[in-house]
mmCIF file of C-alpha atoms in Angstrom:
data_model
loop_
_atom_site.group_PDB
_atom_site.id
_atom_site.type_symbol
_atom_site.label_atom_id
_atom_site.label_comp_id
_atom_site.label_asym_id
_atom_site.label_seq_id
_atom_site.Cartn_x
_atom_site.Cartn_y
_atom_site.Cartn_z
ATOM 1 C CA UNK D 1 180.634 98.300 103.268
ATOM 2 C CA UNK D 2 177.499 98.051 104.873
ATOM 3 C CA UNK D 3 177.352 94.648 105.004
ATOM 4 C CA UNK D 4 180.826 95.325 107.526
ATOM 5 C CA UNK D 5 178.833 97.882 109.344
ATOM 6 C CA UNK D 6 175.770 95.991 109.983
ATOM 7 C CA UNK D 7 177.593 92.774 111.077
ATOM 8 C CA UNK D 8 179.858 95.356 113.553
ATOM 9 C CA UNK D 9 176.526 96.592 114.705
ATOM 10 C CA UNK D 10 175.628 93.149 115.639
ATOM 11 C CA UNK D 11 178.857 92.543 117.588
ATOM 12 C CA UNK D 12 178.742 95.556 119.516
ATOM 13 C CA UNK D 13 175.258 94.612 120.475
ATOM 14 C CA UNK D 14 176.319 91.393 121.655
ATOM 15 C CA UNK D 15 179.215 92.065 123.618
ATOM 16 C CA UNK D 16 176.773 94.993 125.540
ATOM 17 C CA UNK D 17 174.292 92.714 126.591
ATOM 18 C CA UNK D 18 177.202 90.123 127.844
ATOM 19 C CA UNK D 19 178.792 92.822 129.762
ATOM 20 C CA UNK D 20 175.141 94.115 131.260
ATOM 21 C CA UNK D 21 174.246 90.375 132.244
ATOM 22 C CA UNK D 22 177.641 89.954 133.825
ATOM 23 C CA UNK D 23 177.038 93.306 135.655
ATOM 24 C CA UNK D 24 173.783 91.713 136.891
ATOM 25 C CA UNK D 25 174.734 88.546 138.500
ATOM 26 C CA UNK D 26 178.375 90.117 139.994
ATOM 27 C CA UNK D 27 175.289 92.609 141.955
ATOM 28 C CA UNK D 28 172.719 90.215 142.660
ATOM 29 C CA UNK D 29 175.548 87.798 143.869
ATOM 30 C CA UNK D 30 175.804 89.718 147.250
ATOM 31 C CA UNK D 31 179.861 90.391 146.856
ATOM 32 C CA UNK D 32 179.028 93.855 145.716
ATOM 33 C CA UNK D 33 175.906 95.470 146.825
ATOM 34 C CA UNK D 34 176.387 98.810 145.006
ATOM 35 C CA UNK D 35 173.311 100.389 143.316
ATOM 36 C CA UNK D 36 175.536 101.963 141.141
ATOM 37 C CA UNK D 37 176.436 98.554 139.253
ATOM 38 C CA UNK D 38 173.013 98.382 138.944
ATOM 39 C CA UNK D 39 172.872 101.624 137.057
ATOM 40 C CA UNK D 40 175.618 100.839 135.231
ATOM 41 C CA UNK D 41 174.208 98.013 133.797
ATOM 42 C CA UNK D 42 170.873 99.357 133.025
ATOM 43 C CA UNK D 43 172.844 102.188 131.372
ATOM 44 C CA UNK D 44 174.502 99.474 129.195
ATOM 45 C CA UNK D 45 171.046 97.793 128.249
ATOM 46 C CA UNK D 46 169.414 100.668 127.087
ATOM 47 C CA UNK D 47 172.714 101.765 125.280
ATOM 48 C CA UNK D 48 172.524 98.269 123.249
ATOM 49 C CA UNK D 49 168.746 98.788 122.833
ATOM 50 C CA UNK D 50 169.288 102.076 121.100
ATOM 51 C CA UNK D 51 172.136 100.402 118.833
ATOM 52 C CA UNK D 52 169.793 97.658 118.235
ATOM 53 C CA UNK D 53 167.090 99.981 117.563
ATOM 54 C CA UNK D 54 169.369 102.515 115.311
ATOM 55 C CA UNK D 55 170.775 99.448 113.125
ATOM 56 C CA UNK D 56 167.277 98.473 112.427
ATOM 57 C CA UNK D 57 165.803 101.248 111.592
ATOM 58 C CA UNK D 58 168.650 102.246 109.203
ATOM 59 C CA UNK D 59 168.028 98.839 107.438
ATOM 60 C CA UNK D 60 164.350 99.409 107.062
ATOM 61 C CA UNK D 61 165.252 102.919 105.634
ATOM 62 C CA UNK D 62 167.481 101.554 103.180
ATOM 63 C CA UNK D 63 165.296 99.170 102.079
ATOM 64 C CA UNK D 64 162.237 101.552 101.943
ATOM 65 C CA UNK D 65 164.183 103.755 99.891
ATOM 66 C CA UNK D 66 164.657 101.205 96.932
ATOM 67 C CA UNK D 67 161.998 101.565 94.895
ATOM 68 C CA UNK D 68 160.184 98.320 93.857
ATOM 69 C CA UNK D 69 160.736 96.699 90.600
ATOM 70 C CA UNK D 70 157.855 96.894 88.019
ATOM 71 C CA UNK D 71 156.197 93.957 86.357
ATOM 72 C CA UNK D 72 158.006 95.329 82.390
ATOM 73 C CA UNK D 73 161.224 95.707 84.769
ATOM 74 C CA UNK D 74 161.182 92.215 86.354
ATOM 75 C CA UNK D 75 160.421 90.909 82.777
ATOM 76 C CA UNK D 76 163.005 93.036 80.845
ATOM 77 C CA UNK D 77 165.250 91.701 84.005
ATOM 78 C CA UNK D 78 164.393 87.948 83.272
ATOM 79 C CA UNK D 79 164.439 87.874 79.458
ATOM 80 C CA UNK D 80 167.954 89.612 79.284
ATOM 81 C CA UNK D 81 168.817 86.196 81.736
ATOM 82 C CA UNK D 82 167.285 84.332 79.338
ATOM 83 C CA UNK D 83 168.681 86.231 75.953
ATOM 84 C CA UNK D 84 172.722 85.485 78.062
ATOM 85 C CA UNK D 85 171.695 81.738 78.060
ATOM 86 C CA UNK D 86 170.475 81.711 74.204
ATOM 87 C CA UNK D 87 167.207 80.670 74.895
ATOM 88 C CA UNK D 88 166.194 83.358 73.036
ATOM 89 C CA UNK D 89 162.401 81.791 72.359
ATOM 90 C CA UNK D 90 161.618 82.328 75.849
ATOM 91 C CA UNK D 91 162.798 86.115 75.934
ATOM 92 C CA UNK D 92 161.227 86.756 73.237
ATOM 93 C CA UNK D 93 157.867 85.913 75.094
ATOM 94 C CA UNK D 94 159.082 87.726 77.984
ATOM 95 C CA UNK D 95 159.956 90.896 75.923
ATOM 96 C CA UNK D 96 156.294 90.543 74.320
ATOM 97 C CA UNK D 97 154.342 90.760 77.934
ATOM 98 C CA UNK D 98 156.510 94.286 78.317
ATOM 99 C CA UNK D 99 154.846 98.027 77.240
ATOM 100 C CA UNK D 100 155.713 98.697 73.693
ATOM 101 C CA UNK D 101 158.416 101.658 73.744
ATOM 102 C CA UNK D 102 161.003 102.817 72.020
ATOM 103 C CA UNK D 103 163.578 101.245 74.489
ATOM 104 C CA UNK D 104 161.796 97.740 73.869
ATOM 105 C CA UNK D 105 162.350 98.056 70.475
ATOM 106 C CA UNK D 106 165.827 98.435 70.717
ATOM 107 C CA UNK D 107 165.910 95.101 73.235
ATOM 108 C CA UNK D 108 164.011 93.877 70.225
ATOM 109 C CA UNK D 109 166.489 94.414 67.844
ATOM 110 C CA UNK D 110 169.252 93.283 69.454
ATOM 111 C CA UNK D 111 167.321 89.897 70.082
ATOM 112 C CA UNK D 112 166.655 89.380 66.378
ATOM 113 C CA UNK D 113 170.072 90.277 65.667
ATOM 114 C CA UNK D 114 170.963 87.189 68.155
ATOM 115 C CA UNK D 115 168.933 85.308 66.015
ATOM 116 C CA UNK D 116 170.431 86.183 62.815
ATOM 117 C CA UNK D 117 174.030 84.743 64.442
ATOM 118 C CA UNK D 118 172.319 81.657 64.867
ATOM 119 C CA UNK D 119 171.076 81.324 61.135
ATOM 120 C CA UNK D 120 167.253 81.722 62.559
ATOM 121 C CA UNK D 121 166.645 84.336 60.045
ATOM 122 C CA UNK D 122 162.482 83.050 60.268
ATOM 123 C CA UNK D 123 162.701 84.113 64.152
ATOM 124 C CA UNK D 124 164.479 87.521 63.733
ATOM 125 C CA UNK D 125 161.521 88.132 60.472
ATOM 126 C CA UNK D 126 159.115 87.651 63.770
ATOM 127 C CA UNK D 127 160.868 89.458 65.846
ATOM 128 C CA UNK D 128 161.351 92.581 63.249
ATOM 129 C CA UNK D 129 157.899 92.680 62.211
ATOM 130 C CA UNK D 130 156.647 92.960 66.015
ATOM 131 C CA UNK D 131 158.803 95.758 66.444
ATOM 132 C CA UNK D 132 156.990 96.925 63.295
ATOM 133 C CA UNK D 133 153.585 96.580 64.591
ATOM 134 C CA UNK D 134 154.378 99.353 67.572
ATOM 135 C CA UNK D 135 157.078 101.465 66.091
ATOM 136 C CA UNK D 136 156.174 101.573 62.016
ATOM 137 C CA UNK D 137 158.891 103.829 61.236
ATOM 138 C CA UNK D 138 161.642 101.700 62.991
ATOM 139 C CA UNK D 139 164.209 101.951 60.492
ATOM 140 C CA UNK D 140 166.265 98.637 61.269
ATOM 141 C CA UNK D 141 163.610 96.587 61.552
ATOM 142 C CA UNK D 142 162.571 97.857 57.561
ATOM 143 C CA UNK D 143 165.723 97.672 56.253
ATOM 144 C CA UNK D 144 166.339 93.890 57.460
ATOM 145 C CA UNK D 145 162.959 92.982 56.562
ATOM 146 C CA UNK D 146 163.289 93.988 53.221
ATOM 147 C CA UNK D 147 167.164 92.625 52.629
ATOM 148 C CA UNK D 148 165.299 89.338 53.912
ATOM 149 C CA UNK D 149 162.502 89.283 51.450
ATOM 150 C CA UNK D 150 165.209 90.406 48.700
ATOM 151 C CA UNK D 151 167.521 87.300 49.906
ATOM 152 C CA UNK D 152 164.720 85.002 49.571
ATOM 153 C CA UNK D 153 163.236 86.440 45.910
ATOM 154 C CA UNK D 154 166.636 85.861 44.777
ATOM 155 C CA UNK D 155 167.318 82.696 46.412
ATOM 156 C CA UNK D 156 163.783 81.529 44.708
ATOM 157 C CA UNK D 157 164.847 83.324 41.279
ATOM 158 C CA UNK D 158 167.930 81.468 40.584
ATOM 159 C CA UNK D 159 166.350 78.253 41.464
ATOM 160 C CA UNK D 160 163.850 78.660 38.559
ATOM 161 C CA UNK D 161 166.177 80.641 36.794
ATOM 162 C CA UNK D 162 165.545 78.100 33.823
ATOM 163 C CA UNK D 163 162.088 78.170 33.914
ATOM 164 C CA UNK D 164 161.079 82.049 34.110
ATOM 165 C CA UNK D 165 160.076 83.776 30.748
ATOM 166 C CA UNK D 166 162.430 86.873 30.551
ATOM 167 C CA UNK D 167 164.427 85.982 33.720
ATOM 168 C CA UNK D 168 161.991 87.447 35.881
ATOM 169 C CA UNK D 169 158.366 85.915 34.956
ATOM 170 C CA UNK D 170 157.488 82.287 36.279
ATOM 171 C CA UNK D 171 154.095 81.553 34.019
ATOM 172 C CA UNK D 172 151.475 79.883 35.551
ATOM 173 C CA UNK D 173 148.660 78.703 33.179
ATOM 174 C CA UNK D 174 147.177 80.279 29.987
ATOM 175 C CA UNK D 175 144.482 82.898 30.968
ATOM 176 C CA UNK D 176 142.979 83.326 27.826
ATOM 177 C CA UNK D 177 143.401 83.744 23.781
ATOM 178 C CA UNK D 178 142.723 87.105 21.865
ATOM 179 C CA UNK D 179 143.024 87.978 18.126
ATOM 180 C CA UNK D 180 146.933 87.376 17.305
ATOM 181 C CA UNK D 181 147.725 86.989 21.602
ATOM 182 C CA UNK D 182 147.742 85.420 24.112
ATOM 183 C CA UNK D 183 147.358 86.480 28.020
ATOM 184 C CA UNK D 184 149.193 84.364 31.104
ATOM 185 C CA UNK D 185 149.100 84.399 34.500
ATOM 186 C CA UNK D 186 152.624 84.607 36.261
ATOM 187 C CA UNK D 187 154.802 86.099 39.031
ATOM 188 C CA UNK D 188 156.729 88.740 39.195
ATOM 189 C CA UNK D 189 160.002 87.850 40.690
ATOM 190 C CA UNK D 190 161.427 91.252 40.300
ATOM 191 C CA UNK D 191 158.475 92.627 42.642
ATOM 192 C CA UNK D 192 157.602 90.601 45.247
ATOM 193 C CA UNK D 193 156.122 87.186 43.495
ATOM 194 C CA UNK D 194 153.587 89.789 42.457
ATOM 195 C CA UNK D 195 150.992 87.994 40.483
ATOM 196 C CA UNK D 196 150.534 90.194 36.912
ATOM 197 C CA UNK D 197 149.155 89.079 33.709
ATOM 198 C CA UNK D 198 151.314 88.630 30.476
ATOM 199 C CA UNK D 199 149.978 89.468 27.101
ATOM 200 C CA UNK D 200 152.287 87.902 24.216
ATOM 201 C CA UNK D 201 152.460 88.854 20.716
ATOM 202 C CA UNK D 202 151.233 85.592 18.851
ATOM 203 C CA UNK D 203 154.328 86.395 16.280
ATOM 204 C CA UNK D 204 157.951 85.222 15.934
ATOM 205 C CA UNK D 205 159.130 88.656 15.319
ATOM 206 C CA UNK D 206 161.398 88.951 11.879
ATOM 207 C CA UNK D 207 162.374 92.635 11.032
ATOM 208 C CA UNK D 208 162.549 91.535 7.472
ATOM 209 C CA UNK D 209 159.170 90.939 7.306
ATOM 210 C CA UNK D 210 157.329 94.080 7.180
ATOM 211 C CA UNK D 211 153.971 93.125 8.314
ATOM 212 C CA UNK D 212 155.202 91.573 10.880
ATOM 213 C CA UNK D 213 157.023 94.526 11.929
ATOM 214 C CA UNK D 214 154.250 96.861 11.880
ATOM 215 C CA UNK D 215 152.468 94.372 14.061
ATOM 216 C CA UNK D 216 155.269 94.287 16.760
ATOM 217 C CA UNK D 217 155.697 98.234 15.931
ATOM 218 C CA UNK D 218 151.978 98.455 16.913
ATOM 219 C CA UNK D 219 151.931 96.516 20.195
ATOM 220 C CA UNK D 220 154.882 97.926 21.969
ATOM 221 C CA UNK D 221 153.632 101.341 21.087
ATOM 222 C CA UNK D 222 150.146 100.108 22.758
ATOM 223 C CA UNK D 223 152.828 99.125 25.582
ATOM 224 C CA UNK D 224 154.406 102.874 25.875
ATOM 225 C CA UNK D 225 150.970 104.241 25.434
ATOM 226 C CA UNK D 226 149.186 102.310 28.431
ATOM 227 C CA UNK D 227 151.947 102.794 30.476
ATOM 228 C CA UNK D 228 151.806 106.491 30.739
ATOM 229 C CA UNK D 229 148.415 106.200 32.307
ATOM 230 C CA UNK D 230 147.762 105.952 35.786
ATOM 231 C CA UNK D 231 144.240 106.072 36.939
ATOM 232 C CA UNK D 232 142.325 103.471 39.153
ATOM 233 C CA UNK D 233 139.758 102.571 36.515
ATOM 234 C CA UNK D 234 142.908 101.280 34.186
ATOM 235 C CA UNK D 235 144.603 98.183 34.009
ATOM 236 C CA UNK D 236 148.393 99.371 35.335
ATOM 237 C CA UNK D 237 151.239 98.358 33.263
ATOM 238 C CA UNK D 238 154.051 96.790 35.187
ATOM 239 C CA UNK D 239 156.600 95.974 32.647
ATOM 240 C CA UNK D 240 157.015 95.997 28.676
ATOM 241 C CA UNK D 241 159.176 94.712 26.072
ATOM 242 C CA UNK D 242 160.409 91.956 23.945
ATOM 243 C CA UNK D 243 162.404 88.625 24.961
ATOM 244 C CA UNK D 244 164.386 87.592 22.040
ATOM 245 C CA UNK D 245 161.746 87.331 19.153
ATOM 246 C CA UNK D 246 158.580 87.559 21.712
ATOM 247 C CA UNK D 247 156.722 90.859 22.163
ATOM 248 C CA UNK D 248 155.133 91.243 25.715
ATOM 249 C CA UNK D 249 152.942 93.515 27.866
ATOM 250 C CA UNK D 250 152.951 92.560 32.140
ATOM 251 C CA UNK D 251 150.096 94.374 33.398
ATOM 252 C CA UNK D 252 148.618 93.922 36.890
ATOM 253 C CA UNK D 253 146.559 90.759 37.582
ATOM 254 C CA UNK D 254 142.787 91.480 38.447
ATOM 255 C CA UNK D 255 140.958 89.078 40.240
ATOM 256 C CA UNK D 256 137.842 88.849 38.538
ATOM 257 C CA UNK D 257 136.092 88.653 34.835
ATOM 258 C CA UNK D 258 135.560 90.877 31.616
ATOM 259 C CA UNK D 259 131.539 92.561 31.865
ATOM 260 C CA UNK D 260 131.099 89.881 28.881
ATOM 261 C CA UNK D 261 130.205 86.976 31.330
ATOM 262 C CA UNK D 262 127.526 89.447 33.137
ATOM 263 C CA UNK D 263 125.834 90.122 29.791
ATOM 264 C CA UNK D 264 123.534 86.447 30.407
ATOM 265 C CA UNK D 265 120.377 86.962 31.565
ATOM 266 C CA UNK D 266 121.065 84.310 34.591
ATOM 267 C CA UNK D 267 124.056 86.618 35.529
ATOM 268 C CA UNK D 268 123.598 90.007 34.738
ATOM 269 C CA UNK D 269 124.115 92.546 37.419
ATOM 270 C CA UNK D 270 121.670 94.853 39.784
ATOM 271 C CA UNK D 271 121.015 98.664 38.044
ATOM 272 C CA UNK D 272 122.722 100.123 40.653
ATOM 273 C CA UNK D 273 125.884 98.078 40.453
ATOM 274 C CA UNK D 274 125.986 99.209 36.328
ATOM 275 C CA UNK D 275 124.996 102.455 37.473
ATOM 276 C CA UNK D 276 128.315 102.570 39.222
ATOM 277 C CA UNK D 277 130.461 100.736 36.525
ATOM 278 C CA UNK D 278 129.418 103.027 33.783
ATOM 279 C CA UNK D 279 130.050 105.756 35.949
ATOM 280 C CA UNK D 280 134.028 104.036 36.817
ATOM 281 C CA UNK D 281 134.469 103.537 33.009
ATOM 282 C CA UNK D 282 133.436 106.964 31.936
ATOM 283 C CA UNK D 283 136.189 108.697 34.590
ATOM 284 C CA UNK D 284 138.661 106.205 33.704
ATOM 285 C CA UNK D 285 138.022 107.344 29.617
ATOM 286 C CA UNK D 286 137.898 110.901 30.259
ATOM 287 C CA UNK D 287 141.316 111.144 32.093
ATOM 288 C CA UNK D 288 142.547 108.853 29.120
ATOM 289 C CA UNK D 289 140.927 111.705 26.596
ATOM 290 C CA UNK D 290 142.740 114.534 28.739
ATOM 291 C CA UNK D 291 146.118 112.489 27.999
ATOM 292 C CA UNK D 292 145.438 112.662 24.353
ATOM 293 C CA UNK D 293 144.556 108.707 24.022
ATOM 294 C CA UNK D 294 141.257 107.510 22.436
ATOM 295 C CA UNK D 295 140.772 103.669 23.643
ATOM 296 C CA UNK D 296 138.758 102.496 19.913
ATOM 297 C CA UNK D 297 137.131 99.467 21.610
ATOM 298 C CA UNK D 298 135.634 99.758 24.395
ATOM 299 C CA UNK D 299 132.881 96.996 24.917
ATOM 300 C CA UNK D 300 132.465 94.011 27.877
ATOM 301 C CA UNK D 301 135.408 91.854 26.975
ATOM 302 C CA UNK D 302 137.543 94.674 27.704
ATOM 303 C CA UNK D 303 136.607 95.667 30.632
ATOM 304 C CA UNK D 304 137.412 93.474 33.689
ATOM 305 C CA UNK D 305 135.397 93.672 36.788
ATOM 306 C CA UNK D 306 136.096 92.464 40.879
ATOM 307 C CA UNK D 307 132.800 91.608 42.708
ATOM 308 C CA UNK D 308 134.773 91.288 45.709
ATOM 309 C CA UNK D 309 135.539 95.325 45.677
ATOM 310 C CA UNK D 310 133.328 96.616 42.768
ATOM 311 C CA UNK D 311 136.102 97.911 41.129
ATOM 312 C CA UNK D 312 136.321 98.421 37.426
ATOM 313 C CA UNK D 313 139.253 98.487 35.164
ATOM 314 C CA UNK D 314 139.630 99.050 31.255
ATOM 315 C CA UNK D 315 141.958 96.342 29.629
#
């Protein structure tokens, strides 16, 4: 409609000055001398002057009144363009350049969402855990996150499915030998490819044999005992129990070594340092004495010790 109005505008305009230059010549031609063509003609000029002027200024007011585009606006603008075309990369870079709100997030999730329909599920994990690193409580952007990393454990499960101790462990290499077991390092497909260690029962359990028996009696209850304890200065017991005639014990896998190989002269540790790892070790035994549990051997091989955050833990 106001593209009709402007362009009658114009006409109007047109046909004025036409008439008032026709006006002009029929006076200045001599046939008729009359001031009052004159006038008239001067009254027509100004009339298309103040249509000409009126038509302008309306323009400039409607334009005026629009308020400008923002830079996020323009680039919201341009990456929806871009998102209708599927060239979804390049919105996505667009989308990143905007302010992080709660309306980009939702953009956000209906890009990676795009992505998903085009079996990019790496692209929509990107895209999720941006929205993640602005709006941590996003609750689609969790969800698919986690369904991906399940997807993937699973997908990575069944194709070692042969392999894995229990259905769940994949064993790595042998960590080390003890008196009747042995401890592994694995992963934990049932928790994120967590790495844990595995302590096996050196025994092919027979429940007609009773010493035997008492020794697999013994270890699970060792099992049940250190699992009820949770305390920062103890080893944390992930998982327990036996496959087939195999006794086991997953516990959390510490980076690090037992106090035994800092007992050498050539690598024994600052005061203050053992200062601070007695100190660890005593809390850790004292909220293991409030739970009723005596440990019965504490010394440096059971002890296990991270340089990297001076951290001690009883094994």
């Amino acid at each position: 409609m106001t593209i009709v109005s402007n362009n009658f505008r114009h006409l109007v305009l047109f046909l004025l000055f036409v008439e008032a230059m026709l006006l002009l010549l029929v006076s200045y031609s001599g046939h008729y001398s009359d001031t009052g063509i004159m006038y008239l003609a001067a009254a027509i000029i100004l009339s298309a002057l103040l249509v000409f002027r009126t038509s302008i200024f309306g323009i400039s007011r409607k334009r005026s009144d629009r308020p400008p585009l923002s830079k996020d606006d323009e680039n919201i603008r341009l990456a929806l363009s871009f998102q209708g075309l599927a060239k979804l990369d390049a919105a996505f870079s667009l989308f990143k350049q905007c302010q992080s709100n709660q309306k980009l997030a939702s953009l956000l999730n209906n890009l990676a969402a795009d992505y998903e329909v085009i079996n990019e599920q790496e692209n929509a994990k990107k895209v999720y855990q941006y929205i993640l690193s602005f709006e941590p409580d996003n609750l689609i952007a969790k969800q698919k996150l986690t369904q991906f990393r399940t997807e993937a454990l699973a997908k990575r499960k069944n194709s070692k499915a042969s392999t894995l101790f229990n259905n769940r462990y994949e064993v790595i290499r042998c960590l080390g030998k003890g008196s009747g077991s042995s401890v592994f390092l694995a992963r934990d497909f049932d928790n994120d490819e967590e790495y844990v260690a595995i302590k096996i029962l050196e025994i092919n359990y027979d429940e007609k044999n009773e010493l035997e028996s008492e020794l697999f009696a013994r270890f699970m209850r060792e099992a049940d005992t250190a699992a009820s304890l949770h305390h920062d200065n103890i080893i944390r017991i992930v998982d327990s129990g036996h496959a087939g005639h195999v006794a086991y014990i997953a516990m959390e896998y510490i980076r690090g070594k037992t106090l035994r190989e800092y007992s050498d002269p050539h690598t024994i540790l600052p005061v203050p340092i053992v200062l601070d790892l007695m100190a660890q070790c005593a809390d850790g035994l004292h909220y293991a004495h409030n739970k009723g549990i005596i440990h019965r051997d504490v010394k440096p091989a059971n002890i296990l010790f991270d340089r990297n955050t001076n951290v001690a833990k009883l094994g």
